[in-house]
Short mmCIF file of N, CA and C in Angstrom, two decimals:
data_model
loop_
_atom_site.label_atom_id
_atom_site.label_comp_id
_atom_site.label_asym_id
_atom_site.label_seq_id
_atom_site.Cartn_x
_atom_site.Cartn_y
_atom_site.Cartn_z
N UNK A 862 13.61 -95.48 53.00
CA UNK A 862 13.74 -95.67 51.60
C UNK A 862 12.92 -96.83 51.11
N UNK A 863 12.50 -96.64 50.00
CA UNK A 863 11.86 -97.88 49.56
C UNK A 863 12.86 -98.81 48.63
N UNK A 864 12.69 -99.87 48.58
CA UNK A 864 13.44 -100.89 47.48
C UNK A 864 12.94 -101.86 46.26
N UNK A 865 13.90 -101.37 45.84
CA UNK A 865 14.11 -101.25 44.26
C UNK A 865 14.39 -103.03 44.03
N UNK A 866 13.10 -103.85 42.84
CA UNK A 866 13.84 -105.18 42.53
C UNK A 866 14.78 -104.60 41.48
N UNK A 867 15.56 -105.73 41.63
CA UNK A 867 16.84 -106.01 40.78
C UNK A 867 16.43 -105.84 39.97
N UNK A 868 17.29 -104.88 38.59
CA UNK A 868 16.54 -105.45 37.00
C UNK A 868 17.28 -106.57 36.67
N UNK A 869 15.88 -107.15 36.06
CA UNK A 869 16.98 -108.56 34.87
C UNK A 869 16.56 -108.12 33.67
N UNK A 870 17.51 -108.88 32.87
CA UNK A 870 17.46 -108.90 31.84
C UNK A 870 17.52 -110.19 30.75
N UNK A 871 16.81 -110.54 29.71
CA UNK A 871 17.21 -111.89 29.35
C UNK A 871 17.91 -111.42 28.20
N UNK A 872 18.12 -110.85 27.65
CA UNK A 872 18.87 -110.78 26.68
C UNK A 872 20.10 -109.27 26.57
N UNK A 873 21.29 -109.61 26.46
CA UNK A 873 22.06 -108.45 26.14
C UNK A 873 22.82 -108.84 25.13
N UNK A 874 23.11 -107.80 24.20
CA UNK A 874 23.61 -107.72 23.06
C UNK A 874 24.99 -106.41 23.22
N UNK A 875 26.25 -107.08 23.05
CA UNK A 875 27.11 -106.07 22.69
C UNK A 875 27.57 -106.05 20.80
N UNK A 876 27.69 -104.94 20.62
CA UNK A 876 28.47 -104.76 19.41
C UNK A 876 29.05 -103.88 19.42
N UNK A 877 30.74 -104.26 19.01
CA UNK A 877 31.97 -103.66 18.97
C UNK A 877 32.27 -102.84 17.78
N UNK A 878 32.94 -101.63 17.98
CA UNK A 878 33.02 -100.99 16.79
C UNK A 878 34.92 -100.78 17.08
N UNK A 879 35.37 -99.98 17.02
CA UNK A 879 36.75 -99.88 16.66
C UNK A 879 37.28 -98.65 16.12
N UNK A 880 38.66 -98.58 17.30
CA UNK A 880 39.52 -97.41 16.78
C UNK A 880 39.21 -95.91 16.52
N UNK A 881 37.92 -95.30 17.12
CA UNK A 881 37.47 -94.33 16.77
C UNK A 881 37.44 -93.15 18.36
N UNK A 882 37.91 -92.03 18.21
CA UNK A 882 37.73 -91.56 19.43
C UNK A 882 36.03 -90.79 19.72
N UNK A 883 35.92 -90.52 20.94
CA UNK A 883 34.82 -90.01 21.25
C UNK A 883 34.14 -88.52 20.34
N UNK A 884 35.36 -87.71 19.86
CA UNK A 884 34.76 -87.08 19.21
C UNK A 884 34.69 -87.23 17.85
N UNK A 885 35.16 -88.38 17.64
CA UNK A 885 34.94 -88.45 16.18
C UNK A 885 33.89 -89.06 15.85
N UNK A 886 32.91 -89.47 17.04
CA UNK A 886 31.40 -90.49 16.40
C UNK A 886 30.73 -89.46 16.90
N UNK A 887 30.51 -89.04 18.28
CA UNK A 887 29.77 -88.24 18.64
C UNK A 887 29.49 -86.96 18.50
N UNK A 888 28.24 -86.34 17.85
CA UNK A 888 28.12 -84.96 16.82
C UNK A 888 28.82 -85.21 16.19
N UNK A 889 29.81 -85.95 15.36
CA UNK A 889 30.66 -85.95 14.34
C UNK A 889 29.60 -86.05 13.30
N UNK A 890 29.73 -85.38 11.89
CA UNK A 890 28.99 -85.20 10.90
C UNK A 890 29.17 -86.55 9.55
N UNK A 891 30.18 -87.68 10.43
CA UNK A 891 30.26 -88.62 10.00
C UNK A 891 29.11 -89.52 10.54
N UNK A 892 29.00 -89.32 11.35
CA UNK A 892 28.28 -90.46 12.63
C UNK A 892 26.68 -89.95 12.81
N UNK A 893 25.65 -89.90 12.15
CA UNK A 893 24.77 -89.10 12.37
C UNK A 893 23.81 -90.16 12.92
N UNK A 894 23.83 -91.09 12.68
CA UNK A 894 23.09 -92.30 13.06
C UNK A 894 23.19 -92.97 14.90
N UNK A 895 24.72 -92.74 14.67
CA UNK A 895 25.06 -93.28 16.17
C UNK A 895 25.37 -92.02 17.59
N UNK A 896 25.05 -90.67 16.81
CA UNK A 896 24.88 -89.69 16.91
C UNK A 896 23.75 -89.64 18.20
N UNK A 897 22.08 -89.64 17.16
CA UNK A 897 20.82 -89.78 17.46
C UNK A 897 20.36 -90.94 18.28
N UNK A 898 21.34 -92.13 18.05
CA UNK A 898 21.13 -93.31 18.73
C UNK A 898 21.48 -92.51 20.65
N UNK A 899 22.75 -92.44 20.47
CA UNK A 899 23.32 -92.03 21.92
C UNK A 899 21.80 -90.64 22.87
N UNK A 900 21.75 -89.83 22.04
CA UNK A 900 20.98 -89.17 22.28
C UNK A 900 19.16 -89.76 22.83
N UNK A 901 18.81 -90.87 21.71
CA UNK A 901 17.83 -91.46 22.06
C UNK A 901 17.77 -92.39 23.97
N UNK A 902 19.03 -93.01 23.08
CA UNK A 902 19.56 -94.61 24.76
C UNK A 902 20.13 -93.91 25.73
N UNK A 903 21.31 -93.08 25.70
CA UNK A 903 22.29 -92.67 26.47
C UNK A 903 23.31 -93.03 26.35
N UNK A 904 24.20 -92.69 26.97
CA UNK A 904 25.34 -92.99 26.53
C UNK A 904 26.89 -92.95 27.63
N UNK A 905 27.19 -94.31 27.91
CA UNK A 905 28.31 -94.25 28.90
C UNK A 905 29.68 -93.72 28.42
N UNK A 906 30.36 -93.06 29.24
CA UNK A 906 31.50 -92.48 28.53
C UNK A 906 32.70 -92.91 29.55
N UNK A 907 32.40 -93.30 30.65
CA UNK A 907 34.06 -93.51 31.17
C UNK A 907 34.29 -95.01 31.31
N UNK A 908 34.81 -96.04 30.16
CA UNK A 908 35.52 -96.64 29.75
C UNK A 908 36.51 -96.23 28.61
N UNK A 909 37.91 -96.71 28.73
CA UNK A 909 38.72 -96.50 28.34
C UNK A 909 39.62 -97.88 28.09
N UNK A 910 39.70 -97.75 26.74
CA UNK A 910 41.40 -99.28 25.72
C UNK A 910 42.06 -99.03 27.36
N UNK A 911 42.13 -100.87 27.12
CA UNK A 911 43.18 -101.08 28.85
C UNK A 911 44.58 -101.47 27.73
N UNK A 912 44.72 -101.25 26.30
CA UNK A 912 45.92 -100.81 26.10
C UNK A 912 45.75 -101.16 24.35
N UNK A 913 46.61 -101.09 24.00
CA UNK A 913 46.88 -101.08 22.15
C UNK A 913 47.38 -101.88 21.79
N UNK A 914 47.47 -103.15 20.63
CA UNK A 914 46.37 -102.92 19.95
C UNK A 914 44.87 -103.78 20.41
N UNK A 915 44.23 -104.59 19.42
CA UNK A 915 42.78 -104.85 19.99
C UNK A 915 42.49 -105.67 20.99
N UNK A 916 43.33 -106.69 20.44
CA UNK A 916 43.03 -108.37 21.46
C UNK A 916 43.24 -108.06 22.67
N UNK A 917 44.33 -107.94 23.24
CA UNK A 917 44.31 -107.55 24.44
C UNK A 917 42.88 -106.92 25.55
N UNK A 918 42.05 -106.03 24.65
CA UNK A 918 41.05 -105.03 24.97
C UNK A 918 39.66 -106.63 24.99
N UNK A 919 39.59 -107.10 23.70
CA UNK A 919 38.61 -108.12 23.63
C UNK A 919 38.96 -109.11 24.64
N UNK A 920 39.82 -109.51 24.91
CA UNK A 920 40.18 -111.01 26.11
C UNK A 920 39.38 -110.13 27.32
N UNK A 921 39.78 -108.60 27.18
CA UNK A 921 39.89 -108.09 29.08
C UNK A 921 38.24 -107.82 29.55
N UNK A 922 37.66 -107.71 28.74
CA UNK A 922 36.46 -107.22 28.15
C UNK A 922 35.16 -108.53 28.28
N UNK A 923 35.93 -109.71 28.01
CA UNK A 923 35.10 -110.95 27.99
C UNK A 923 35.51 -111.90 28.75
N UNK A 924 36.82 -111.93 29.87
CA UNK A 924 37.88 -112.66 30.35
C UNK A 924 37.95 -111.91 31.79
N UNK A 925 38.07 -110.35 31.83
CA UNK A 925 38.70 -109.69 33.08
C UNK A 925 39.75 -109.60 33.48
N UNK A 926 40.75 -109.75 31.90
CA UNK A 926 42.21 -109.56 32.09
C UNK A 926 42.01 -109.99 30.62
N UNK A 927 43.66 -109.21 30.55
CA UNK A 927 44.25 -109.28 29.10
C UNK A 927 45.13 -110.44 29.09
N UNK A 928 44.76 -111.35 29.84
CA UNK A 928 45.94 -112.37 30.77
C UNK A 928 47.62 -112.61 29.53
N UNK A 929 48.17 -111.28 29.87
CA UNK A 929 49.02 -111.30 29.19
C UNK A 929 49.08 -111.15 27.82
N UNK A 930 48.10 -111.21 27.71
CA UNK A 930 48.42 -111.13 25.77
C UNK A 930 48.42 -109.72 25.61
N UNK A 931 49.29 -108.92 24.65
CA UNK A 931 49.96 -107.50 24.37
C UNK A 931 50.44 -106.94 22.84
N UNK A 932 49.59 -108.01 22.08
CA UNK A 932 49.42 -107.89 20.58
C UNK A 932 48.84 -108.81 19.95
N UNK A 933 48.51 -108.44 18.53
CA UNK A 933 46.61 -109.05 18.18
C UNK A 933 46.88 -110.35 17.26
N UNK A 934 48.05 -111.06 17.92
CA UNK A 934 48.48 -112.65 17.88
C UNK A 934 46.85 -113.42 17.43
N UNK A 935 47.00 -114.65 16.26
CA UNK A 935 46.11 -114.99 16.29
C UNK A 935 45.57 -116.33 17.46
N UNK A 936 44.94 -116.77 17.15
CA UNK A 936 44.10 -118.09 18.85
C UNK A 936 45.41 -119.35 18.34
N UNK A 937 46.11 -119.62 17.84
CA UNK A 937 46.84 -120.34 17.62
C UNK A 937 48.27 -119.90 18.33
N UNK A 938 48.51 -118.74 18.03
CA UNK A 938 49.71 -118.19 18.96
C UNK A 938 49.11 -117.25 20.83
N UNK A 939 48.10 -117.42 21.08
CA UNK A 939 47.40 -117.10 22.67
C UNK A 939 46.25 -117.94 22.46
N UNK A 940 46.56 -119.19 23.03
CA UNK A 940 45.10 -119.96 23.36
C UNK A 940 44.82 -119.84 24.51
N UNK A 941 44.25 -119.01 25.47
CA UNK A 941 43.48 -118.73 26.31
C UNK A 941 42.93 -119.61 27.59
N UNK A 942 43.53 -120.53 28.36
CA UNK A 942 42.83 -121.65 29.57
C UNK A 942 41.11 -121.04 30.13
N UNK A 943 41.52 -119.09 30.55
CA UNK A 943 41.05 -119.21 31.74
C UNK A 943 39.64 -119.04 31.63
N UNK A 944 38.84 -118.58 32.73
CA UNK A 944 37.35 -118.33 32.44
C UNK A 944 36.97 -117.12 31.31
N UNK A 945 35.52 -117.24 31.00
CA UNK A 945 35.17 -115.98 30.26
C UNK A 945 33.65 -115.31 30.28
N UNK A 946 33.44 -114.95 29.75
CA UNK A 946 31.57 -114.67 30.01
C UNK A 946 30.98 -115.95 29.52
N UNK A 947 31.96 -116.34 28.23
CA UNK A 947 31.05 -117.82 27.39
C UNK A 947 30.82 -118.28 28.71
N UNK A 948 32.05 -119.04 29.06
CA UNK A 948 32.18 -120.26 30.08
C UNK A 948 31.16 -119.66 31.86
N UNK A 949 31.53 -118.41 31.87
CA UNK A 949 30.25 -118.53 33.09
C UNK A 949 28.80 -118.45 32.70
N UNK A 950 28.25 -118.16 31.62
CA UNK A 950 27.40 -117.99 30.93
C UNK A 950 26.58 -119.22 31.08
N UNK A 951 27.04 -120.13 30.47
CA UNK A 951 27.03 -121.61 30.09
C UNK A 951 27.14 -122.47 31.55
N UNK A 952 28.07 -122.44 32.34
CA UNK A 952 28.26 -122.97 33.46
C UNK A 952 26.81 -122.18 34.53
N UNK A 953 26.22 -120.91 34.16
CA UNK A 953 24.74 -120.87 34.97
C UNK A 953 23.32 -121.17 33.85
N UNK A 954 23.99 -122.17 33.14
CA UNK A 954 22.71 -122.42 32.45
C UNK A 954 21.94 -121.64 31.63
N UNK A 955 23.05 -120.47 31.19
CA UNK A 955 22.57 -119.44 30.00
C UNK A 955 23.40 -119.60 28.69
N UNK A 956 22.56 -119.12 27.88
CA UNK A 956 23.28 -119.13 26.62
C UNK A 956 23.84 -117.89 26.38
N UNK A 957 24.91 -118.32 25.22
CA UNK A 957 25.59 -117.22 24.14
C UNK A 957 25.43 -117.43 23.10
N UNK A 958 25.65 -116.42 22.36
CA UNK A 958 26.05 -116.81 21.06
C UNK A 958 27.08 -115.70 20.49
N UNK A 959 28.20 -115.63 19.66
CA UNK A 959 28.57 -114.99 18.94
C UNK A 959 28.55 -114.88 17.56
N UNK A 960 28.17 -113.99 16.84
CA UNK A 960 28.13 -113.41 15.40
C UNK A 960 29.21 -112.79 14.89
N UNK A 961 29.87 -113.43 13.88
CA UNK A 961 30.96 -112.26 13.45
C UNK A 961 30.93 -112.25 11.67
N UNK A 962 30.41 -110.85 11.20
CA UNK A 962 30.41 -110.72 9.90
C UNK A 962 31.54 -111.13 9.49
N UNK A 963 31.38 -111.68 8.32
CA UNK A 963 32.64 -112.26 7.27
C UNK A 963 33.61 -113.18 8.05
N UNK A 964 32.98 -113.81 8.80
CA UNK A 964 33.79 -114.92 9.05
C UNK A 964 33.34 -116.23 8.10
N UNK A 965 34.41 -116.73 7.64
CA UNK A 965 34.25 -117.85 6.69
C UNK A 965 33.23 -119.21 7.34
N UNK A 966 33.64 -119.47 8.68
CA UNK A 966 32.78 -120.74 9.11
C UNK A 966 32.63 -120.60 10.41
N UNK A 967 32.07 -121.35 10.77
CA UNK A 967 31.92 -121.23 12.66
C UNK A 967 33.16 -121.20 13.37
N UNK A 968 33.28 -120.47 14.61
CA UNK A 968 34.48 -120.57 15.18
C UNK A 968 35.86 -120.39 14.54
N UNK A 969 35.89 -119.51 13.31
CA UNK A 969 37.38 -119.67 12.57
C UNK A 969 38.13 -118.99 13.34
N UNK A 970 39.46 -119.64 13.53
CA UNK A 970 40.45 -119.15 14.18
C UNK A 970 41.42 -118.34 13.72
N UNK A 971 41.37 -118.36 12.11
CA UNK A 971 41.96 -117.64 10.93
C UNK A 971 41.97 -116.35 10.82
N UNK A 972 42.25 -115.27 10.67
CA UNK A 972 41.97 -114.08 10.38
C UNK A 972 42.12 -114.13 8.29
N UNK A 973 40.92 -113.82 7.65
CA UNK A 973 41.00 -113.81 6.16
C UNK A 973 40.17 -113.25 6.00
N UNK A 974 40.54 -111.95 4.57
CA UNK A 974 39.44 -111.07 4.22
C UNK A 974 39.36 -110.03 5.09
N UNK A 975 38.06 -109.72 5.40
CA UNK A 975 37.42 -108.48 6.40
C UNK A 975 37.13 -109.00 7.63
N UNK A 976 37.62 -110.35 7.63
CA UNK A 976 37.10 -111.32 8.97
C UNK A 976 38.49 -111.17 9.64
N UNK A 977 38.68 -110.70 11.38
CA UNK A 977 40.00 -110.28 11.92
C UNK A 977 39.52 -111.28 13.28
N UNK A 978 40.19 -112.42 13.61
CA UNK A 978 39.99 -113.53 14.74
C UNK A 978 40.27 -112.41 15.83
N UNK A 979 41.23 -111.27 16.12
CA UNK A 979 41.24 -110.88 16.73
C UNK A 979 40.03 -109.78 17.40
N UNK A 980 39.47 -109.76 16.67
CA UNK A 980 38.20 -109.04 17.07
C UNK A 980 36.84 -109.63 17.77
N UNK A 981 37.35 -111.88 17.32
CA UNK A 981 36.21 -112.66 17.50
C UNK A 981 36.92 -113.37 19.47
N UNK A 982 36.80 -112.82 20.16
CA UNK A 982 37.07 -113.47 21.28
C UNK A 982 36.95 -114.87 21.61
N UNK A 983 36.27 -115.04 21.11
CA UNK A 983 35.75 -116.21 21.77
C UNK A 983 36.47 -117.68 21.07
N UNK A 984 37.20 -117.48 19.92
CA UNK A 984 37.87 -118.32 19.14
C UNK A 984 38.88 -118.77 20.38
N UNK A 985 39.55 -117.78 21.15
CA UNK A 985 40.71 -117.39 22.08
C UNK A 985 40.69 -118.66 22.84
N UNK A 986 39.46 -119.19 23.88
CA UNK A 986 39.29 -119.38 24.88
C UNK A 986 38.91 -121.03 24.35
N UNK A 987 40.01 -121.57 25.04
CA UNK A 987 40.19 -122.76 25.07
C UNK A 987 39.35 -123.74 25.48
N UNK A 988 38.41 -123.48 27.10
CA UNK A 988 37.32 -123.97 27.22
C UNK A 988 36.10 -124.17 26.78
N UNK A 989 35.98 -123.32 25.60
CA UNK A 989 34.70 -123.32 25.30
C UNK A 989 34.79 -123.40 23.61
N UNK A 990 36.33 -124.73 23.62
CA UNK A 990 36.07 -125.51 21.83
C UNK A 990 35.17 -125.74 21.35
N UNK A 991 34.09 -126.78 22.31
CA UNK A 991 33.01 -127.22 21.36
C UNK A 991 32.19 -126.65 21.50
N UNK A 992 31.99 -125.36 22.64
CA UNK A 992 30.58 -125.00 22.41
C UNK A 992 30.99 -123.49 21.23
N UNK A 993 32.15 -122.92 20.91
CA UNK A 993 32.44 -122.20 20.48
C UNK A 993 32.30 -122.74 18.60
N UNK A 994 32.29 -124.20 18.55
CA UNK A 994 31.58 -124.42 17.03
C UNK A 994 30.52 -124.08 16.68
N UNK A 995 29.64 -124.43 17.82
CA UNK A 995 28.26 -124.42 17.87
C UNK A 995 27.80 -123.17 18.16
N UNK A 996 28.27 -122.11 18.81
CA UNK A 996 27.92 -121.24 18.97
C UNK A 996 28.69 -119.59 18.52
N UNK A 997 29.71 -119.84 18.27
CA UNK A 997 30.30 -118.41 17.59
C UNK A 997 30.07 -118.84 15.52
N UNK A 998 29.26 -118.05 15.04
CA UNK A 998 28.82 -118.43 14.16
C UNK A 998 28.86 -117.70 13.00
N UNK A 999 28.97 -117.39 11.80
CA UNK A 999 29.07 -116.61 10.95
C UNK A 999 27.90 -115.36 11.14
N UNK A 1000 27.81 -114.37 10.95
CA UNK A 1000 26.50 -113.11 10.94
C UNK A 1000 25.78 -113.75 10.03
N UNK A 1001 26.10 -113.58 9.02
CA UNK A 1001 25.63 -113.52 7.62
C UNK A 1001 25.06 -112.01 7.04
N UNK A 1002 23.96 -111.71 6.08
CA UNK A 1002 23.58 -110.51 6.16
C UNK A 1002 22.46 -109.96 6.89
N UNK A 1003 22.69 -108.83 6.85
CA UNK A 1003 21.96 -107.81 7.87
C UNK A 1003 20.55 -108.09 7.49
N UNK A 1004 20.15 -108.65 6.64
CA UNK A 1004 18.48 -108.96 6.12
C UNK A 1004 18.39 -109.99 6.08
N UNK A 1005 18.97 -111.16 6.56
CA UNK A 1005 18.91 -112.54 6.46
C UNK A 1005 19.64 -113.79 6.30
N UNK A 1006 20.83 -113.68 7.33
CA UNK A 1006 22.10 -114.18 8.54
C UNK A 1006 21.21 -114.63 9.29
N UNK A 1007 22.08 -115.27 10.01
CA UNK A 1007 21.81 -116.17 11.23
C UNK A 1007 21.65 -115.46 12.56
N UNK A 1008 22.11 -114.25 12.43
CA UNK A 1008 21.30 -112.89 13.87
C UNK A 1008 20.20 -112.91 12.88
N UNK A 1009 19.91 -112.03 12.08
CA UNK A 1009 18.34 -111.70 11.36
C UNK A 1009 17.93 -113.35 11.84
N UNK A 1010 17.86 -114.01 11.56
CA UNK A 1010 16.54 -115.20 11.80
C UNK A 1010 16.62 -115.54 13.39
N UNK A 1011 17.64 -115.37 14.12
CA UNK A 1011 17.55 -115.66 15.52
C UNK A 1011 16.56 -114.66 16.05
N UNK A 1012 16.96 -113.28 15.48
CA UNK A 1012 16.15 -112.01 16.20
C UNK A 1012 14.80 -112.41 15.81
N UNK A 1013 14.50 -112.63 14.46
CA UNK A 1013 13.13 -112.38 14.45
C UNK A 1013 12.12 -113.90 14.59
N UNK A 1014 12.80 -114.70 15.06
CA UNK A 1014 12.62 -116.13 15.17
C UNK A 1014 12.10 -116.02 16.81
N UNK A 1015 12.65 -115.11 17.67
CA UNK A 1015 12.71 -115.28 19.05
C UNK A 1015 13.51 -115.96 19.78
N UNK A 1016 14.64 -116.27 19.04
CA UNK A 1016 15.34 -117.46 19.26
C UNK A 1016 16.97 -116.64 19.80
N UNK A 1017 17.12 -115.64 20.47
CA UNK A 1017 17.92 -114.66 20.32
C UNK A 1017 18.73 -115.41 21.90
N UNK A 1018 19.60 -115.42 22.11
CA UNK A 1018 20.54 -116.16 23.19
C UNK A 1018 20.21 -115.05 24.14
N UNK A 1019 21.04 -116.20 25.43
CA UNK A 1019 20.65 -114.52 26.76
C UNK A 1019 22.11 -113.75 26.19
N UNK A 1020 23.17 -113.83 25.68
CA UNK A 1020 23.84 -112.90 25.50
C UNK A 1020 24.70 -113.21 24.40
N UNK A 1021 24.63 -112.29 23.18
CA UNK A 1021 24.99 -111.63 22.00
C UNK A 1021 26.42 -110.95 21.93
N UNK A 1022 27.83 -111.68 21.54
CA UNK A 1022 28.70 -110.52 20.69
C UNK A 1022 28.60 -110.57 19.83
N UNK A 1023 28.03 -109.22 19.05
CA UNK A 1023 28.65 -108.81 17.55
C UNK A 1023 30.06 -108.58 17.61
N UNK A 1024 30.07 -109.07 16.44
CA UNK A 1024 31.81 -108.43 15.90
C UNK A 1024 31.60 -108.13 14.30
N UNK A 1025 30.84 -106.52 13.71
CA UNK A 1025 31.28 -106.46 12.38
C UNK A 1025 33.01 -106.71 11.96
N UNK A 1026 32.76 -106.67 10.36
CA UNK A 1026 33.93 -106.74 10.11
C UNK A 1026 35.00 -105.63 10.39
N UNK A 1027 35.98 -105.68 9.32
CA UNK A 1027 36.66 -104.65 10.02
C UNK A 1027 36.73 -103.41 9.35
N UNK A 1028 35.91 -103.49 8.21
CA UNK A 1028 35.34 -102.35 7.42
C UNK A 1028 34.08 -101.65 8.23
N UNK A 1029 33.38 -102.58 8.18
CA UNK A 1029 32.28 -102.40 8.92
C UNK A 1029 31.85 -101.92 10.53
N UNK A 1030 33.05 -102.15 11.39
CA UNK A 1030 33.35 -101.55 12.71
C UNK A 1030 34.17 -100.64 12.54
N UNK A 1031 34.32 -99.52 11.89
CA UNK A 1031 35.43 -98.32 11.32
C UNK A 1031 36.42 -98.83 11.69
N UNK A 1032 36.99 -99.93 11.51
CA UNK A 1032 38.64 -100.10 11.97
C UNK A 1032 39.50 -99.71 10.67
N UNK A 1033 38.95 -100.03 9.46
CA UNK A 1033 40.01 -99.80 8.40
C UNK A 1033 39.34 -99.16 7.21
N UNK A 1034 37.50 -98.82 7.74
CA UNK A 1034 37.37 -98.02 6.69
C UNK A 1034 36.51 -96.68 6.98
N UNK A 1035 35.92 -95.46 6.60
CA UNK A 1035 36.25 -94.01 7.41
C UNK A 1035 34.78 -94.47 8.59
N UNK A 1036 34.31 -93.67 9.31
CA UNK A 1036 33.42 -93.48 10.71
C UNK A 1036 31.80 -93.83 9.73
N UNK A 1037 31.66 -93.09 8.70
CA UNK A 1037 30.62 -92.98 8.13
C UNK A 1037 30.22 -94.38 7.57
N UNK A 1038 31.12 -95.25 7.22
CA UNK A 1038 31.00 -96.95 6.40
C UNK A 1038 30.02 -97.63 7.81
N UNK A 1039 30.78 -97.30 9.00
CA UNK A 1039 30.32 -98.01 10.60
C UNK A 1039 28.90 -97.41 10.91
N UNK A 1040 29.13 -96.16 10.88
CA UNK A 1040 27.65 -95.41 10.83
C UNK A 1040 26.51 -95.99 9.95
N UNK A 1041 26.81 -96.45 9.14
CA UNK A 1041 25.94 -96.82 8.07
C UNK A 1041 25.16 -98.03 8.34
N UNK A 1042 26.28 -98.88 8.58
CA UNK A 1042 26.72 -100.40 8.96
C UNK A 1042 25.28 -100.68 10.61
N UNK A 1043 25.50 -99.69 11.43
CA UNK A 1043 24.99 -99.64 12.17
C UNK A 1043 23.39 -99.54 12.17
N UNK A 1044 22.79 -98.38 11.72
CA UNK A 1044 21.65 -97.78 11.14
C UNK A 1044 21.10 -99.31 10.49
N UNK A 1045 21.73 -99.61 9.66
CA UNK A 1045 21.22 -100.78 8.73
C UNK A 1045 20.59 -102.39 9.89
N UNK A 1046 21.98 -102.23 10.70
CA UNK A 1046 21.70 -103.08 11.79
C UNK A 1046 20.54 -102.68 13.04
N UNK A 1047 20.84 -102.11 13.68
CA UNK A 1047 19.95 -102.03 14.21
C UNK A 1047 18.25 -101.49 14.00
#
């Protein structure tokens, strides 16, 4: 056999969407955007919610456990000790950053408006207070936020959570608002 180098990568970007099942984005005549996307990239299908409702899913997701938390309590009622992607991230000398539309200020721990803390992980995690000022940060808008000038600045971290809002990740408003939301973004 011959061997294969490792891929790297310097930059990965997740963005979370919400509450939607597989057939309702995919060929769904709501979803035509994220539709063509899957079709273009590909598309993984066996992950599955390690339970209901969100937080739990975001800690396990960025943490490797839901370490107990079992409802979408805000960072004031589950402040979080243990490790996370921030904190190993950072501890090998890489960066993060997090973006979360409609969040009022850096790092808010608040849930207000379309801005849901439970969706922003990284508020959670206790170790990473100060770099979580500095680095979980408002979006702003899709044409010219603080992702738009990082992306096109070059200035883009080795690793990216989005968190639209919660209109904007179909959590509370129909598949097609997220679809949209998406298209626009990417």
């Amino acid at each position: 056999g011959n061997r294969v180098p490792r891929p790297s990568y310097d930059h990965v970007m997740w963005v979370f969407m919400e509450n939607e099942s597989l057939v309702s984005i995919i060929g769904a005549p709501d979803s035509p955007y994220v539709t063509q996307l899957t079709r273009r990239c590909g598309l993984a299908t066996d992950y599955n919610a390690i339970t209901h409702p969100s937080l739990p899913n975001y800690l396990a997701v960025t943490g490797g456990t839901s370490f107990g938390v079992t409802d979408d309590g805000e960072p004031s009622t589950h402040p979080v000790a243990g490790a996370s992607i921030f904190s190993e991230l950072a501890a090998r000398g890489l960066t993060w950053r997090s973006y979360a539309e409609s969040m009022p200020r850096p790092c808010d721990t608040v849930t207000s408006g379309l801005y849901a803390a439970r969706h922003n992980p990284a508020v959670y995690y206790t170790a990473i207070r100060v770099a979580c000022a500095r680095d979980d940060v408002p979006m702003g808008s899709l044409g010219g936020g603080a992702l738009h000038r990082a992306l096109y600045a070059g200035k883009l971290a080795n690793f990216v959570f989005v968190t639209p809002n919660v209109c904007d990740d179909a959590h509370s408003c129909p598949v097609r608002q997220g679809d949209q939301w998406l298209s626009e973004f990417l």
